[in-house]
C-alpha positions as YAML, in Angstrom:
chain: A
units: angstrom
residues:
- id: 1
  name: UNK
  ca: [-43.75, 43.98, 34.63]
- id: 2
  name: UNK
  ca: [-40.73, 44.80, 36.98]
- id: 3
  name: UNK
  ca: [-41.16, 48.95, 38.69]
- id: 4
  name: UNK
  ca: [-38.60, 50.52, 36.50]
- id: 5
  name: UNK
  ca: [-39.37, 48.86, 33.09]
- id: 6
  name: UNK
  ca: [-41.29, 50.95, 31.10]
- id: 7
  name: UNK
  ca: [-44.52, 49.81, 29.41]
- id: 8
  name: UNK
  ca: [-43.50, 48.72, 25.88]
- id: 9
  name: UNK
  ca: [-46.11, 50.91, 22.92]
- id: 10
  name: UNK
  ca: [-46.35, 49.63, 19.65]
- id: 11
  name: UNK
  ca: [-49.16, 50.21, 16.92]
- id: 12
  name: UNK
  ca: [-52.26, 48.22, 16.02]
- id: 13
  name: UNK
  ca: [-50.45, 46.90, 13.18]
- id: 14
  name: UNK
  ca: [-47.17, 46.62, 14.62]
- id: 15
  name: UNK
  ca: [-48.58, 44.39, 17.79]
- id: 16
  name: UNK
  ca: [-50.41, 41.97, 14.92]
- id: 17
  name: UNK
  ca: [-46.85, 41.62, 12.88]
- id: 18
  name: UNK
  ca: [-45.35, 40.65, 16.21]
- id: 19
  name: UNK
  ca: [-48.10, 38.28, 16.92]
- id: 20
  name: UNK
  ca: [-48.09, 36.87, 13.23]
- id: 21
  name: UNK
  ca: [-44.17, 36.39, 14.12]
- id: 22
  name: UNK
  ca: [-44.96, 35.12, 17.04]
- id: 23
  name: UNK
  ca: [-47.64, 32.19, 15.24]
- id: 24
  name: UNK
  ca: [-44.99, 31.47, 12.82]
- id: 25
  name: UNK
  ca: [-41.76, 30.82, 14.84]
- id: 26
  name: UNK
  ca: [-43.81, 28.27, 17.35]
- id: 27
  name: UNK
  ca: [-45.39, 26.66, 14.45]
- id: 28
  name: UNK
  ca: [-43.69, 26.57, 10.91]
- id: 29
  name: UNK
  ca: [-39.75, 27.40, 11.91]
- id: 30
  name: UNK
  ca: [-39.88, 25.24, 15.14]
- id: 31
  name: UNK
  ca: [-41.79, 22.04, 13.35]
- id: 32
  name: UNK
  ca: [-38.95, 23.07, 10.09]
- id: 33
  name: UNK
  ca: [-35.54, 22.87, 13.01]
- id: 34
  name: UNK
  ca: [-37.06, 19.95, 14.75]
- id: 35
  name: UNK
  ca: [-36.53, 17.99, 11.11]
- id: 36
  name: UNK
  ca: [-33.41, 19.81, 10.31]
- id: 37
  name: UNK
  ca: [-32.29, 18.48, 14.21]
- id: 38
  name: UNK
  ca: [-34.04, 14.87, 13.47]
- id: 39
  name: UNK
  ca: [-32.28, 14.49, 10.29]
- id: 40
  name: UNK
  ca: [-29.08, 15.50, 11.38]
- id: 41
  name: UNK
  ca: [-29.34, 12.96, 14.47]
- id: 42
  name: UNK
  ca: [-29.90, 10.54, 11.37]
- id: 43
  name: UNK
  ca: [-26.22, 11.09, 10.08]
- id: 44
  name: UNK
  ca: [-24.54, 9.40, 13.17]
- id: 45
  name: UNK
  ca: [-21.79, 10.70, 15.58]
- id: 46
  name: UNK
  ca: [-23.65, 13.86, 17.44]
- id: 47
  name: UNK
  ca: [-20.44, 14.83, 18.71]
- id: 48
  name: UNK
  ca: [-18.76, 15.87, 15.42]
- id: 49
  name: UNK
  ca: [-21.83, 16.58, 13.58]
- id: 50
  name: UNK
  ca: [-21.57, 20.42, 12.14]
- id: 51
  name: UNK
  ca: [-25.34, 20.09, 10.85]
- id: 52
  name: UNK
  ca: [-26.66, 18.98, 14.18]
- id: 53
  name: UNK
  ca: [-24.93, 21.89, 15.98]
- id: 54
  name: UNK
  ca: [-26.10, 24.47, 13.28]
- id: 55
  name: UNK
  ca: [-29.68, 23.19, 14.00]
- id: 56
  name: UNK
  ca: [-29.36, 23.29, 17.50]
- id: 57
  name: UNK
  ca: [-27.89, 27.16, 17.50]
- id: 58
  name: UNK
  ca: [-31.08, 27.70, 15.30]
- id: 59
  name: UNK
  ca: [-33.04, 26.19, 17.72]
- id: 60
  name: UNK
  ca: [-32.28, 28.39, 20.87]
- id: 61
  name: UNK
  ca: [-32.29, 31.32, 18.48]
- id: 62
  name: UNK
  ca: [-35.91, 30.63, 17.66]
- id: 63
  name: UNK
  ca: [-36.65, 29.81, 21.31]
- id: 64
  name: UNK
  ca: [-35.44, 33.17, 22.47]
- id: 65
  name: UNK
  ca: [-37.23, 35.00, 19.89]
- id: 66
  name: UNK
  ca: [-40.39, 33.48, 20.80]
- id: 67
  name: UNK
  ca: [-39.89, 34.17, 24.78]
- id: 68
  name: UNK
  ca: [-39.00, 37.69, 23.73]
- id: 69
  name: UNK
  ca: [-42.03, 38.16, 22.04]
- id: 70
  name: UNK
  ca: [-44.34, 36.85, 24.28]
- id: 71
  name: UNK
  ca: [-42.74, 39.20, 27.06]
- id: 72
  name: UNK
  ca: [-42.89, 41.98, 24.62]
- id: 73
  name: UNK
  ca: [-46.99, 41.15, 23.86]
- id: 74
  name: UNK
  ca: [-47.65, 40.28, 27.67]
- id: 75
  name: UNK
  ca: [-46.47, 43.79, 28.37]
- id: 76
  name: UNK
  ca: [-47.51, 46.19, 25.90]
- id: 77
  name: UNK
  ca: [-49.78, 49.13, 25.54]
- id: 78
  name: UNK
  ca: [-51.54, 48.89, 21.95]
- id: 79
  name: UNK
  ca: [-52.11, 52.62, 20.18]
- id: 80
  name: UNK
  ca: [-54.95, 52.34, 17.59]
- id: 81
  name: UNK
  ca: [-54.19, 55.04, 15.50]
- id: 82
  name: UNK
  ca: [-57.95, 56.02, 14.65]
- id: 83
  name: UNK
  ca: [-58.42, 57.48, 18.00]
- id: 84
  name: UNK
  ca: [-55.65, 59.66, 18.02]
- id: 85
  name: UNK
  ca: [-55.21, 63.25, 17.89]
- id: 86
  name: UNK
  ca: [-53.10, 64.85, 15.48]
- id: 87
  name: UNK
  ca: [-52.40, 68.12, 17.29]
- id: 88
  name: UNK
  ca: [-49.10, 66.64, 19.23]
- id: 89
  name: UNK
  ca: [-46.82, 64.01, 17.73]
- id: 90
  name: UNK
  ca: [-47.81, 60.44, 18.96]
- id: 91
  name: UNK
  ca: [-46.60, 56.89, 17.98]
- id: 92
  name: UNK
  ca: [-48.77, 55.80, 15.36]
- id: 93
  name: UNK
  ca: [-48.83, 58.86, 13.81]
- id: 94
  name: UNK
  ca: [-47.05, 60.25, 10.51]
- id: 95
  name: UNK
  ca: [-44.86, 63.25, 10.58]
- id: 96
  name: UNK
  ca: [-43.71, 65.83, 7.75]
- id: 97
  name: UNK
  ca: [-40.03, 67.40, 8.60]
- id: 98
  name: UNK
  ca: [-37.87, 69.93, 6.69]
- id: 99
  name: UNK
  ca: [-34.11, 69.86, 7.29]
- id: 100
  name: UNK
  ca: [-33.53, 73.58, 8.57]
- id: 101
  name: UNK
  ca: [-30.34, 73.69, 7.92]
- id: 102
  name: UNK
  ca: [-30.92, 72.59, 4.26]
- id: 103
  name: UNK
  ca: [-34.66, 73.94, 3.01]
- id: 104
  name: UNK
  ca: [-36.21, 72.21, 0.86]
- id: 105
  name: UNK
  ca: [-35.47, 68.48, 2.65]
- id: 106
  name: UNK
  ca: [-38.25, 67.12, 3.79]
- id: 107
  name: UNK
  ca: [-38.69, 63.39, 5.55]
- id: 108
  name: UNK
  ca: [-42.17, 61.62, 6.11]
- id: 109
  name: UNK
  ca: [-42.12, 59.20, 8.69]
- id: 110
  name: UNK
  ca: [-43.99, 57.17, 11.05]
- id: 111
  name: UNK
  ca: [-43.63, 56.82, 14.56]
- id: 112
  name: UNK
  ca: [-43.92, 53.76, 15.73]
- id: 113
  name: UNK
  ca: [-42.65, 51.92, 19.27]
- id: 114
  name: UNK
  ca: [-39.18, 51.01, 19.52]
- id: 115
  name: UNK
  ca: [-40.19, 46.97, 20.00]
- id: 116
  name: UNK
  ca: [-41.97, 47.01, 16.44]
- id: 117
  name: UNK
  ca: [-38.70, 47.50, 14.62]
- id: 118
  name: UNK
  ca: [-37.17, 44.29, 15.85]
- id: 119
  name: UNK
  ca: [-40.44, 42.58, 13.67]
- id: 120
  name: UNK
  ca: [-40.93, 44.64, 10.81]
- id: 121
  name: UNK
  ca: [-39.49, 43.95, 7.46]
- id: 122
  name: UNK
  ca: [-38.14, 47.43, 6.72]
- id: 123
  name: UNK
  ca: [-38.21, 47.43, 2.00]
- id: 124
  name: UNK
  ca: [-37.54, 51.15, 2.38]
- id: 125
  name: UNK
  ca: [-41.24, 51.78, 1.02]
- id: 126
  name: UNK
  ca: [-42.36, 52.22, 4.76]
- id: 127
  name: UNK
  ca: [-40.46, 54.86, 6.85]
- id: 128
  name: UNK
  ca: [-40.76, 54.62, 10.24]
- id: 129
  name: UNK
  ca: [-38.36, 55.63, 13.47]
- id: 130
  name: UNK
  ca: [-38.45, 54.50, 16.54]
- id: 131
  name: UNK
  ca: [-39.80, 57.38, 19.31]
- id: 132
  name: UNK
  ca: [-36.65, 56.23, 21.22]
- id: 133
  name: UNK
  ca: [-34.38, 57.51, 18.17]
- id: 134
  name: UNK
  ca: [-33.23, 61.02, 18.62]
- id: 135
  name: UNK
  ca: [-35.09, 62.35, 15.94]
- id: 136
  name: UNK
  ca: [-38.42, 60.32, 17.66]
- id: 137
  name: UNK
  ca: [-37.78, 61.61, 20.89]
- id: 138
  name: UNK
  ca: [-37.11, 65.36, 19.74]
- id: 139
  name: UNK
  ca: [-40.18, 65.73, 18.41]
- id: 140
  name: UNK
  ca: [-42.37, 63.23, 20.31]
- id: 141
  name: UNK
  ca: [-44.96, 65.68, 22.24]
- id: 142
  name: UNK
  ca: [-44.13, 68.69, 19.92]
- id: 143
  name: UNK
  ca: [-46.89, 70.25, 17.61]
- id: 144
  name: UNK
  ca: [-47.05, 71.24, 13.39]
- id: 145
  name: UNK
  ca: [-44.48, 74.40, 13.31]
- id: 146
  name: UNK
  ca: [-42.25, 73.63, 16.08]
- id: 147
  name: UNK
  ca: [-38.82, 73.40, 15.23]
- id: 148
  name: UNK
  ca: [-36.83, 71.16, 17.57]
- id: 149
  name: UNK
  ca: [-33.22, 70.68, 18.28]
- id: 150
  name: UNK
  ca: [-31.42, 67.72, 19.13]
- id: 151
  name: UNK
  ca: [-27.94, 65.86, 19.26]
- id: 152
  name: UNK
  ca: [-26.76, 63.31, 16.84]
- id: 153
  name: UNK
  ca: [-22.86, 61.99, 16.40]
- id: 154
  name: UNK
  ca: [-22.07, 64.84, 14.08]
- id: 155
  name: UNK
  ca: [-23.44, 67.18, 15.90]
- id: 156
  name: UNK
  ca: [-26.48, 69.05, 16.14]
- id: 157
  name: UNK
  ca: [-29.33, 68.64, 14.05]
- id: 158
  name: UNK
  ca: [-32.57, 71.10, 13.49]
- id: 159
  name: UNK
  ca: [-36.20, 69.85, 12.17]
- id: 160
  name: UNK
  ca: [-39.26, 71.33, 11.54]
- id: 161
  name: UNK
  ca: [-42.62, 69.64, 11.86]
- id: 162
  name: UNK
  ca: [-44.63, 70.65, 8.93]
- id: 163
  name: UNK
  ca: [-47.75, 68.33, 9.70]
- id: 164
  name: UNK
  ca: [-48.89, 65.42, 11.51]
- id: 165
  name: UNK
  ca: [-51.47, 63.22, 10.21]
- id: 166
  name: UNK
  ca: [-52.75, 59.58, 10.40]
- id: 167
  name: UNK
  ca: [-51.62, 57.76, 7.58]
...
């Protein structure tokens, strides 16, 4: 890890999606492009073959997926989420806020290291943000009653953390 990069964090579960992602792009997509590559190599003329090129973009799409992963799980710091404290807002952990500005909104979400988004299949059943989002890094740190302020593009924007719990 070079001195200013800073340590990747991702959850338990987030680091074994990533390594599931991982198992499947070296094994199933690469074997499936290599015979999308060999078939297309089948048709003739390489030069002027579209499907050949399409499989070979695939390719080095796959291949730097898999090299970014395997820097991303060389170089992380794995939270297990049953060993952490719920007094202060962690990654891993799940967060109740209410909108001041507009009582009665309230957002649950899980916090979760900015590296596991690029892996996880967001169906809108799971919330999560990213602790490098504004809202994740306004109240990353903070404790149950705080009320933080931050800046977003339409201005400013006021939360309350109502509870923190592992979830």
């Amino acid at each position: 890890m070079k001195k200013n990069e800073e340590q990747a964090v991702v959850t338990k579960s987030g680091y074994e999606t990533l390594s599931k992602e991982l198992k499947f792009l070296r094994t199933t997509r690469t074997q499936e492009v290599a015979d999308k590559i060999e078939e297309a190599r089948s048709h003739g003329d390489l030069s002027e073959n579209a499907e050949y090129t399409a499989a070979k973009d695939e390719q080095a799409k796959i291949e730097s997926r898999i090299r970014e992963l395997e820097n991303i799980l060389s170089n992380v710091k794995v939270v297990d989420v049953e060993n952490l404290d719920t007094t202060r807002v962690a990654i891993g952990l799940t967060v109740t806020l209410e909108d001041i500005d507009r009582p009665g909104k309230v957002y649950k979400y899980t916090l979760v290291g900015s590296e596991e988004l690029s892996g996880i299949n967001l169906s809108g059943e799971l919330k999560i943000i990213s602790q490098k989002s504004p809202v994740g890094q306004a109240i990353l740190g903070h404790v149950a009653g705080d009320e933080v302020v931050f800046k977003i593009p339409k201005g400013m924007r006021r939360l309350k953390i109502l509870s923190i719990a592992k979830e």
